[in-house]
mmCIF file of C-alpha atoms in Angstrom:
data_model
loop_
_atom_site.group_PDB
_atom_site.id
_atom_site.type_symbol
_atom_site.label_atom_id
_atom_site.label_comp_id
_atom_site.label_asym_id
_atom_site.label_seq_id
_atom_site.Cartn_x
_atom_site.Cartn_y
_atom_site.Cartn_z
ATOM 1 C CA ILE K 1 104.043 81.016 80.880
ATOM 2 C CA GLU K 2 102.204 84.174 81.820
ATOM 3 C CA PHE K 3 103.798 87.006 83.771
ATOM 4 C CA PHE K 4 103.331 90.715 84.092
ATOM 5 C CA ILE K 5 106.515 92.574 83.273
ATOM 6 C CA GLU K 6 105.484 95.640 85.268
ATOM 7 C CA GLY K 7 105.140 93.637 88.483
ATOM 8 C CA GLY K 8 102.000 95.557 89.448
ATOM 9 C CA ARG K 9 99.269 97.645 87.972
ATOM 10 C CA SER K 10 99.237 101.251 86.948
ATOM 11 C CA ARG K 11 96.274 103.409 87.906
ATOM 12 C CA THR K 12 97.377 106.193 85.575
ATOM 13 C CA GLY K 13 97.272 104.129 82.406
ATOM 14 C CA ARG K 14 100.968 104.755 81.967
ATOM 15 C CA LEU K 15 103.260 101.787 81.970
ATOM 16 C CA LEU K 16 105.305 101.148 85.062
ATOM 17 C CA ARG K 17 109.017 100.508 84.864
ATOM 18 C CA PRO K 18 109.626 96.901 83.768
ATOM 19 C CA ARG K 19 110.695 94.376 86.372
ATOM 20 C CA THR K 20 113.129 92.050 84.713
ATOM 21 C CA GLY K 21 113.302 89.108 87.151
ATOM 22 C CA MET K 22 111.034 86.694 85.268
ATOM 23 C CA LEU K 23 112.352 87.994 81.984
ATOM 24 C CA THR K 24 115.920 87.269 83.081
ATOM 25 C CA MET K 25 114.923 83.724 84.005
ATOM 26 C CA THR K 26 113.326 83.078 80.628
ATOM 27 C CA VAL K 27 116.345 84.451 78.749
ATOM 28 C CA ARG K 28 118.737 82.334 80.845
ATOM 29 C CA SER K 29 116.597 79.257 80.269
ATOM 30 C CA TYR K 30 116.563 79.889 76.545
ATOM 31 C CA LEU K 31 120.345 80.264 76.449
ATOM 32 C CA ARG K 32 120.674 76.798 78.027
ATOM 33 C CA ASP K 33 118.606 75.218 75.231
ATOM 34 C CA THR K 34 117.898 77.244 72.098
ATOM 35 C CA ARG K 35 116.114 74.437 70.238
ATOM 36 C CA ARG K 36 112.672 75.700 71.347
ATOM 37 C CA PRO K 37 111.992 79.298 70.299
ATOM 38 C CA VAL K 38 110.749 81.828 72.849
ATOM 39 C CA ALA K 39 108.217 84.472 71.897
ATOM 40 C CA TYR K 40 106.826 87.181 74.175
ATOM 41 C CA VAL K 41 103.270 88.259 73.396
ATOM 42 C CA PRO K 42 102.572 91.753 74.775
ATOM 43 C CA VAL K 43 99.024 92.155 76.077
ATOM 44 C CA TYR K 44 97.289 95.342 77.167
ATOM 45 C CA PHE K 45 94.362 95.327 79.613
ATOM 46 C CA GLY K 46 92.364 98.521 80.005
ATOM 47 C CA TYR K 47 89.222 99.104 82.044
ATOM 48 C CA ASP K 48 86.300 101.496 81.608
ATOM 49 C CA ARG K 49 86.026 102.107 85.321
ATOM 50 C CA LEU K 50 88.630 102.227 88.044
ATOM 51 C CA LEU K 51 87.521 101.097 91.488
ATOM 52 C CA GLU K 52 89.873 103.460 93.295
ATOM 53 C CA GLY K 53 89.050 106.445 91.105
ATOM 54 C CA GLU K 54 88.294 108.820 93.973
ATOM 55 C CA THR K 55 91.404 107.940 95.973
ATOM 56 C CA TYR K 56 93.488 108.220 92.826
ATOM 57 C CA ILE K 57 92.204 111.756 92.194
ATOM 58 C CA ASP K 58 93.044 112.610 95.819
ATOM 59 C CA GLU K 59 96.595 111.372 95.281
ATOM 60 C CA LEU K 60 96.920 113.414 92.074
ATOM 61 C CA LEU K 61 95.878 116.472 94.086
ATOM 62 C CA GLY K 62 98.736 115.848 96.524
ATOM 63 C CA ARG K 63 97.006 114.036 99.357
ATOM 64 C CA PRO K 64 99.001 111.124 100.784
ATOM 65 C CA LYS K 65 98.075 107.606 99.724
ATOM 66 C CA THR K 66 96.057 105.786 102.354
ATOM 67 C CA LYS K 67 97.549 102.539 103.606
ATOM 68 C CA GLU K 68 95.876 99.343 102.583
ATOM 69 C CA SER K 69 94.172 97.363 105.328
ATOM 70 C CA VAL K 70 91.827 94.449 105.878
ATOM 71 C CA GLY K 71 89.063 96.929 106.715
ATOM 72 C CA GLY K 72 89.614 98.709 103.415
ATOM 73 C CA LEU K 73 89.396 95.376 101.614
ATOM 74 C CA MET K 74 86.079 94.626 103.319
ATOM 75 C CA ARG K 75 84.675 98.003 102.206
ATOM 76 C CA VAL K 76 85.560 97.212 98.590
ATOM 77 C CA ILE K 77 83.686 93.893 98.426
ATOM 78 C CA PRO K 78 80.251 95.480 97.687
ATOM 79 C CA GLN K 79 81.825 97.517 94.871
ATOM 80 C CA LEU K 80 82.981 94.302 93.200
ATOM 81 C CA ARG K 81 79.323 93.416 92.587
ATOM 82 C CA GLN K 82 78.734 96.637 90.610
ATOM 83 C CA GLU K 83 78.879 97.015 86.848
ATOM 84 C CA LEU K 84 82.450 98.067 86.115
ATOM 85 C CA GLY K 85 82.174 98.597 82.379
ATOM 86 C CA ARG K 86 84.123 96.821 79.714
ATOM 87 C CA VAL K 87 87.600 95.380 79.759
ATOM 88 C CA HIS K 88 89.671 96.209 76.711
ATOM 89 C CA VAL K 89 92.209 93.582 75.736
ATOM 90 C CA ALA K 90 94.660 94.157 72.917
ATOM 91 C CA PHE K 91 97.488 91.921 71.785
ATOM 92 C CA GLY K 92 100.736 93.382 70.530
ATOM 93 C CA GLU K 93 103.076 91.987 67.946
ATOM 94 C CA PRO K 94 104.917 88.919 69.341
ATOM 95 C CA LEU K 95 108.618 89.387 70.026
ATOM 96 C CA LEU K 96 110.991 86.543 69.178
ATOM 97 C CA LEU K 97 113.821 86.369 71.675
ATOM 98 C CA ASP K 98 116.502 85.190 69.278
ATOM 99 C CA GLY K 99 115.842 88.206 67.038
ATOM 100 C CA VAL K 100 116.555 90.601 69.917
ATOM 101 C CA LEU K 101 119.661 88.617 70.887
ATOM 102 C CA ASP K 102 120.876 88.878 67.279
ATOM 103 C CA GLN K 103 120.494 92.673 67.474
ATOM 104 C CA VAL K 104 122.339 92.948 70.796
ATOM 105 C CA LYS K 105 125.176 90.554 69.902
ATOM 106 C CA GLN K 106 125.299 88.950 66.481
ATOM 107 C CA ASP K 107 127.464 86.004 67.531
ATOM 108 C CA TRP K 108 125.633 85.352 70.814
ATOM 109 C CA ARG K 109 125.282 81.618 70.090
ATOM 110 C CA ALA K 110 129.065 81.229 70.220
ATOM 111 C CA ASP K 111 129.378 83.366 73.373
ATOM 112 C CA VAL K 112 126.777 81.815 75.670
ATOM 113 C CA GLY K 113 129.294 80.320 78.128
ATOM 114 C CA ASP K 114 128.204 77.871 80.792
ATOM 115 C CA GLU K 115 124.985 78.030 82.784
ATOM 116 C CA ASN K 116 126.719 79.375 85.926
ATOM 117 C CA THR K 117 128.073 82.531 84.306
ATOM 118 C CA ARG K 118 126.388 85.351 82.462
ATOM 119 C CA PRO K 119 127.931 86.689 79.291
ATOM 120 C CA ALA K 120 128.955 90.342 79.389
ATOM 121 C CA TRP K 121 126.147 91.251 76.955
ATOM 122 C CA PHE K 122 123.411 89.483 78.977
ATOM 123 C CA GLY K 123 122.181 92.542 80.912
ATOM 124 C CA ASP K 124 121.974 94.607 77.726
ATOM 125 C CA ALA K 125 119.976 91.816 76.086
ATOM 126 C CA VAL K 126 117.461 91.615 78.957
ATOM 127 C CA ASP K 127 117.075 95.418 78.959
ATOM 128 C CA ALA K 128 116.526 95.407 75.183
ATOM 129 C CA VAL K 129 113.861 92.688 75.464
ATOM 130 C CA ALA K 130 112.114 94.533 78.320
ATOM 131 C CA GLY K 131 112.142 97.828 76.431
ATOM 132 C CA GLU K 132 110.771 96.283 73.267
ATOM 133 C CA ILE K 133 108.004 94.449 75.140
ATOM 134 C CA MET K 134 106.978 97.735 76.776
ATOM 135 C CA ARG K 135 106.948 99.524 73.397
ATOM 136 C CA ARG K 136 104.741 96.796 71.967
ATOM 137 C CA ILE K 137 102.356 96.967 74.939
ATOM 138 C CA ASN K 138 102.067 100.721 74.311
ATOM 139 C CA ALA K 139 101.331 100.087 70.648
ATOM 140 C CA ALA K 140 98.608 97.599 71.595
ATOM 141 C CA ALA K 141 97.183 100.060 74.125
ATOM 142 C CA ALA K 142 96.772 102.720 71.459
ATOM 143 C CA ALA K 143 94.262 100.462 69.707
ATOM 144 C CA ALA K 144 92.264 99.919 72.904
ATOM 145 C CA LEU K 145 92.292 103.501 74.228
ATOM 146 C CA ASN K 146 89.330 104.710 72.255
ATOM 147 C CA SER K 147 86.873 104.459 75.184
ATOM 148 C CA GLY K 148 85.222 107.446 76.828
ATOM 149 C CA ALA K 149 86.723 106.615 80.224
ATOM 150 C CA ASN K 150 90.228 106.580 78.799
ATOM 151 C CA ARG K 151 89.766 109.907 77.013
ATOM 152 C CA CYS K 152 88.366 111.439 80.218
ATOM 153 C CA SER K 153 91.242 110.146 82.356
ATOM 154 C CA THR K 154 93.772 111.520 79.878
ATOM 155 C CA ALA K 155 92.114 114.950 80.055
ATOM 156 C CA LEU K 156 91.999 114.838 83.872
ATOM 157 C CA ARG K 157 95.658 113.864 84.069
ATOM 158 C CA ALA K 158 96.581 116.819 81.856
ATOM 159 C CA MET K 159 94.469 119.208 83.950
ATOM 160 C CA VAL K 160 95.839 117.988 87.286
ATOM 161 C CA THR K 161 99.424 118.517 86.212
ATOM 162 C CA LYS K 162 98.623 122.190 85.643
ATOM 163 C CA ALA K 163 96.621 122.655 88.871
ATOM 164 C CA PRO K 164 98.179 124.384 91.898
ATOM 165 C CA PRO K 165 99.281 122.070 94.735
ATOM 166 C CA ALA K 166 96.660 121.131 97.302
ATOM 167 C CA PRO K 167 96.839 122.941 100.672
#
């Protein structure tokens, strides 16, 4: 099963806050039947070129984000035919769910309960899994961030944070 834990994409290169809905469902499913192991494989996708680069810079300078519209989508179609550079894909170290559950609650197998109730430790377990997946995505990203576009965007982000607010 493939899902994106952030629920959207980040234009800054920084990870968004994890959305734990799908993660919660996979943990609950695993607790119902632990015979088949569950492993999460963190994957990082990075791009040399960002389509909305100009609007993103405007937003960093304090201008309000423009609303998305059908007209805006139509204006983007020609850009999709352009060369957009390379996509960097990096895989992080897989995370075995039962290992995280063992760290959160050592005797979790005896305290699963029935499928209609959540154990008291369940929320902590989901948060621990989400946090570890995000850390492993960051670790994978470090390997893929050696492109010129990524170095430039990091420098721009640092400069913009020190710039005076836009009028």
